Amino acid sequence: MLPLHPMSFATTPRKRDRGPTLPTEPRSPRLAVLIDADNASAKIADGLFEEIAKIGEASVRRIYGDFSSARSKAWADVLSKHAIIPQQQFAYTTGKNASDITLVIDAMDLLHSGRFDGFCLVSSDSDFTRLAARIREEGIDVYGFGEQKTPESFRQACRRFVYTENLLPAAPAGTQDAAAPTKSLQPPRAATPIITRIISQMETEDGWVPLGTVGNQLANLASDFDPRTFGFRKLSDLVRKTNAFEIDHPEGGTMRIRIKPVAKKQGRSKAPASRR
């Protein structure tokens, strides 16, 4: 019998025990925040980044403008606080906005890098409509931030549009109830038609629809719909204030709403006029 080679008894190396594997938390969406300093007020800075934090992580923060001018100087005081990188563009020619062109070029470079899940465009300028549409064509979400005067074309080109008037500093904490109305851009009754339209489009046997579903459909139908525009932080408080909908909120269940039935006026029937 031939002697067995020592390596014949070699066993598979034992894997080193590295201990329990820690679960990895899902990373927030990476966002590129591009601010048009000529068309955005520095007063919204705190509220802007608080709002963006609800969406994801502001990985890139850039602002474009001529910071040697008095118009954009206010932004210089908040750049370091929010880690915003200024992109200085001198106005070499009157009537030509080099800042807009630079912002578009950077946006396309960042888009083609493939590193971002969304873009935040902060401006009230309709010139960025095509940029927003082009980014969305690549399957990337665009969130717009601008004043209420922003043209509809730019607002609808974004997945969601937030009025910057709703981002201005509010009353000090503790002085205002969460359900209490705040300063509104429009009266609550102005929200009734679009909410009614959403409910009418949702076919149900008894007319009741979940409020959460209504909120999702509102975001799809009108990118700029925001309860804060009507003076309320929550959609449920706005719905109550309109007094145009019935509300059902069972204990431990989800809130439902439906359109209030129109009460028929009961009038006296007039007797037919007698012929003379």
XYZ file of C-alpha atoms in Angstrom:
276
model
C 0.000 0.000 0.000
C 1.303 3.397 -0.921
C 1.667 5.863 1.944
C -0.915 8.601 2.008
C 0.307 12.085 1.390
C -0.010 14.362 4.410
C -2.061 16.848 2.366
C -4.710 14.164 1.824
C -6.008 14.868 5.301
C -6.086 18.650 4.832
C -9.455 20.130 5.682
C -11.156 23.282 4.461
C -9.835 26.302 6.366
C -12.248 27.429 9.074
C -13.758 30.852 8.496
C -12.849 33.397 11.111
C -15.763 34.269 13.367
C -16.300 38.012 12.987
C -19.259 38.192 15.324
C -22.815 39.183 14.505
C -23.337 41.285 11.381
C -24.881 44.647 12.122
C -27.891 45.497 9.959
C -27.218 48.325 7.563
C -29.732 51.148 7.583
C -31.069 52.236 4.187
C -29.360 55.389 3.017
C -31.442 58.510 2.464
C -31.821 59.646 -1.155
C -28.861 61.747 -2.295
C -29.959 65.198 -3.426
C -28.228 67.962 -5.350
C -29.417 71.374 -4.152
C -28.887 74.154 -6.697
C -29.947 77.675 -5.664
C -30.499 80.655 -7.946
C -29.422 83.530 -5.689
C -30.974 86.108 -8.003
C -34.432 84.560 -7.632
C -34.474 83.304 -4.041
C -34.399 85.149 -0.730
C -31.806 84.301 1.916
C -34.595 84.462 4.522
C -35.785 81.007 3.472
C -32.424 79.292 4.111
C -33.324 77.645 7.435
C -36.768 76.545 6.312
C -35.423 75.401 2.955
C -32.939 72.910 4.360
C -35.412 71.726 6.993
C -37.827 70.934 4.164
C -35.132 69.249 2.073
C -34.147 67.093 5.069
C -37.649 65.549 4.909
C -36.882 64.359 1.388
C -33.307 63.137 1.693
C -29.673 64.081 2.155
C -28.433 67.322 0.591
C -25.132 65.906 -0.644
C -24.364 68.837 -2.954
C -25.246 72.400 -1.949
C -24.390 75.101 -4.455
C -25.625 78.637 -4.982
C -25.181 80.731 -8.116
C -25.056 84.505 -8.349
C -23.015 87.686 -8.317
C -22.216 88.022 -4.634
C -20.549 91.361 -5.189
C -24.004 92.855 -5.757
C -26.255 93.985 -2.928
C -29.042 91.711 -4.191
C -27.126 88.509 -3.428
C -25.083 89.773 -0.499
C -27.643 88.521 2.059
C -26.857 84.942 1.039
C -23.199 85.432 1.953
C -24.176 85.599 5.632
C -25.777 82.126 5.638
C -23.428 80.182 3.371
C -21.222 78.797 6.134
C -24.179 77.923 8.377
C -25.618 75.537 5.786
C -22.348 74.541 4.091
C -23.413 76.044 0.768
C -20.699 76.376 -1.875
C -20.967 79.725 -3.721
C -20.463 79.812 -7.475
C -19.481 83.415 -8.230
C -20.644 84.732 -11.589
C -19.897 88.355 -12.431
C -22.434 90.214 -14.529
C -20.189 91.139 -17.432
C -23.078 92.182 -19.665
C -26.334 93.837 -18.690
C -29.376 91.658 -19.319
C -27.402 88.405 -19.593
C -27.642 85.974 -16.690
C -24.448 83.924 -16.567
C -25.588 82.371 -13.263
C -28.472 80.534 -14.923
C -26.209 79.076 -17.590
C -23.663 77.917 -15.020
C -26.394 76.305 -12.915
C -27.706 74.386 -15.930
C -24.225 73.189 -16.911
C -23.528 71.965 -13.364
C -26.929 70.276 -13.163
C -26.261 68.292 -16.338
C -22.784 67.302 -15.151
C -24.217 66.077 -11.845
C -27.045 64.281 -13.639
C -24.701 62.322 -15.883
C -22.496 61.388 -12.918
C -25.307 59.035 -11.861
C -24.690 59.720 -8.180
C -27.943 61.473 -7.277
C -31.504 60.360 -6.615
C -33.030 63.817 -6.897
C -32.457 67.488 -7.620
C -33.714 70.508 -5.677
C -33.981 73.590 -7.881
C -34.481 76.770 -5.856
C -35.742 79.541 -8.120
C -38.884 81.321 -9.300
C -37.558 81.585 -12.845
C -39.478 79.780 -15.590
C -36.221 79.428 -17.548
C -35.519 76.276 -15.528
C -38.644 74.523 -16.826
C -36.759 72.639 -19.533
C -33.984 71.700 -17.112
C -36.498 70.170 -14.690
C -38.201 68.295 -17.522
C -34.879 67.006 -18.868
C -33.818 65.659 -15.465
C -37.143 63.889 -15.007
C -36.773 62.286 -18.416
C -33.849 60.394 -16.890
C -36.120 59.044 -14.138
C -34.726 61.405 -11.490
C -37.071 63.350 -9.215
C -37.020 67.151 -9.244
C -38.230 69.234 -6.295
C -38.829 72.899 -6.994
C -38.776 75.729 -4.478
C -39.979 79.188 -5.472
C -42.366 82.021 -4.759
C -46.074 81.816 -5.461
C -45.523 83.974 -8.544
C -43.514 81.142 -10.168
C -44.990 80.345 -13.611
C -47.088 77.188 -13.782
C -44.818 75.672 -16.428
C -41.934 75.360 -13.982
C -44.155 74.246 -11.110
C -45.716 71.421 -13.112
C -42.339 70.324 -14.495
C -41.331 69.351 -10.951
C -42.503 66.278 -9.096
C -43.268 68.531 -6.160
C -43.147 72.305 -5.829
C -42.964 74.142 -2.492
C -43.793 77.808 -2.148
C -40.945 79.552 -0.360
C -43.434 81.810 1.432
C -44.305 78.696 3.449
C -40.647 78.339 4.473
C -40.244 81.745 6.072
C -39.582 81.833 9.846
C -42.753 81.103 11.815
C -43.808 82.137 15.298
C -41.540 81.027 18.179
C -42.036 77.444 19.367
C -44.620 77.040 22.102
C -46.613 80.110 21.103
C -48.723 78.399 18.462
C -50.763 75.217 18.477
C -49.863 72.665 15.804
C -53.464 72.519 14.567
C -53.978 76.275 14.666
C -53.988 78.079 11.335
C -50.885 79.975 10.312
C -50.540 82.870 7.896
C -52.037 81.600 4.652
C -51.432 82.469 1.025
C -54.966 81.391 0.072
C -58.218 80.919 2.035
C -59.082 77.323 3.045
C -62.165 77.273 0.801
C -59.865 77.587 -2.216
C -58.752 73.976 -1.601
C -62.295 72.581 -1.779
C -62.581 72.201 -5.593
C -59.399 70.177 -6.053
C -60.110 67.918 -3.044
C -63.651 67.375 -4.345
C -62.242 66.521 -7.764
C -59.915 63.888 -6.288
C -62.712 62.225 -4.308
C -64.976 62.206 -7.373
C -62.307 60.387 -9.380
C -62.007 57.624 -6.759
C -64.874 55.202 -7.318
C -66.261 53.782 -4.069
C -69.652 52.340 -3.202
C -70.385 54.615 -0.269
C -68.294 57.661 -1.240
C -65.818 57.260 1.633
C -62.111 57.433 0.707
C -58.996 57.242 2.935
C -57.509 60.662 3.616
C -53.996 59.335 3.027
C -54.939 58.209 -0.475
C -56.446 61.615 -1.170
C -53.182 63.243 -0.094
C -51.172 61.043 -2.472
C -53.471 61.821 -5.381
C -53.278 65.543 -4.620
C -49.490 65.405 -4.893
C -49.788 63.640 -8.265
C -52.408 66.010 -9.657
C -50.993 69.315 -8.389
C -47.279 69.413 -7.668
C -47.653 72.638 -5.665
C -50.502 71.520 -3.390
C -49.526 72.137 0.229
C -51.845 72.505 3.268
C -49.545 75.282 4.516
C -50.593 77.391 1.538
C -54.081 77.462 3.062
C -52.844 78.095 6.602
C -52.607 74.551 8.025
C -49.751 72.150 8.627
C -51.839 68.994 8.154
C -54.291 68.020 5.441
C -56.804 66.765 8.032
C -57.011 70.201 9.663
C -57.517 71.848 6.286
C -60.301 69.411 5.371
C -62.109 70.160 8.625
C -61.840 73.912 8.080
C -63.385 73.794 4.611
C -66.584 72.370 6.133
C -67.289 70.785 2.755
C -66.582 67.163 3.671
C -67.803 64.552 6.117
C -65.083 63.014 8.290
C -64.992 59.537 9.790
C -62.113 58.695 12.115
C -62.776 55.470 14.045
C -60.591 54.769 17.054
C -57.542 52.841 15.915
C -58.514 53.198 12.255
C -57.603 55.453 9.378
C -59.362 58.726 8.701
C -61.854 58.759 5.843
C -63.631 61.625 4.144
C -66.411 62.076 1.619
C -68.219 64.949 -0.036
C -71.095 66.354 1.979
C -74.423 65.738 0.261
C -76.109 68.866 -1.004
C -79.239 69.560 1.010
C -82.289 69.921 -1.185
C -84.301 73.030 -0.543
C -87.935 72.259 0.189
C -90.143 74.981 -1.196
C -93.877 75.272 -1.486
C -95.234 74.157 -4.801
C -97.032 76.939 -6.589
C -100.559 76.293 -7.774
C -101.021 76.596 -11.528
C -102.366 79.957 -12.592
C -106.047 79.863 -13.412
C -107.067 80.725 -16.898
C -109.155 83.753 -17.297
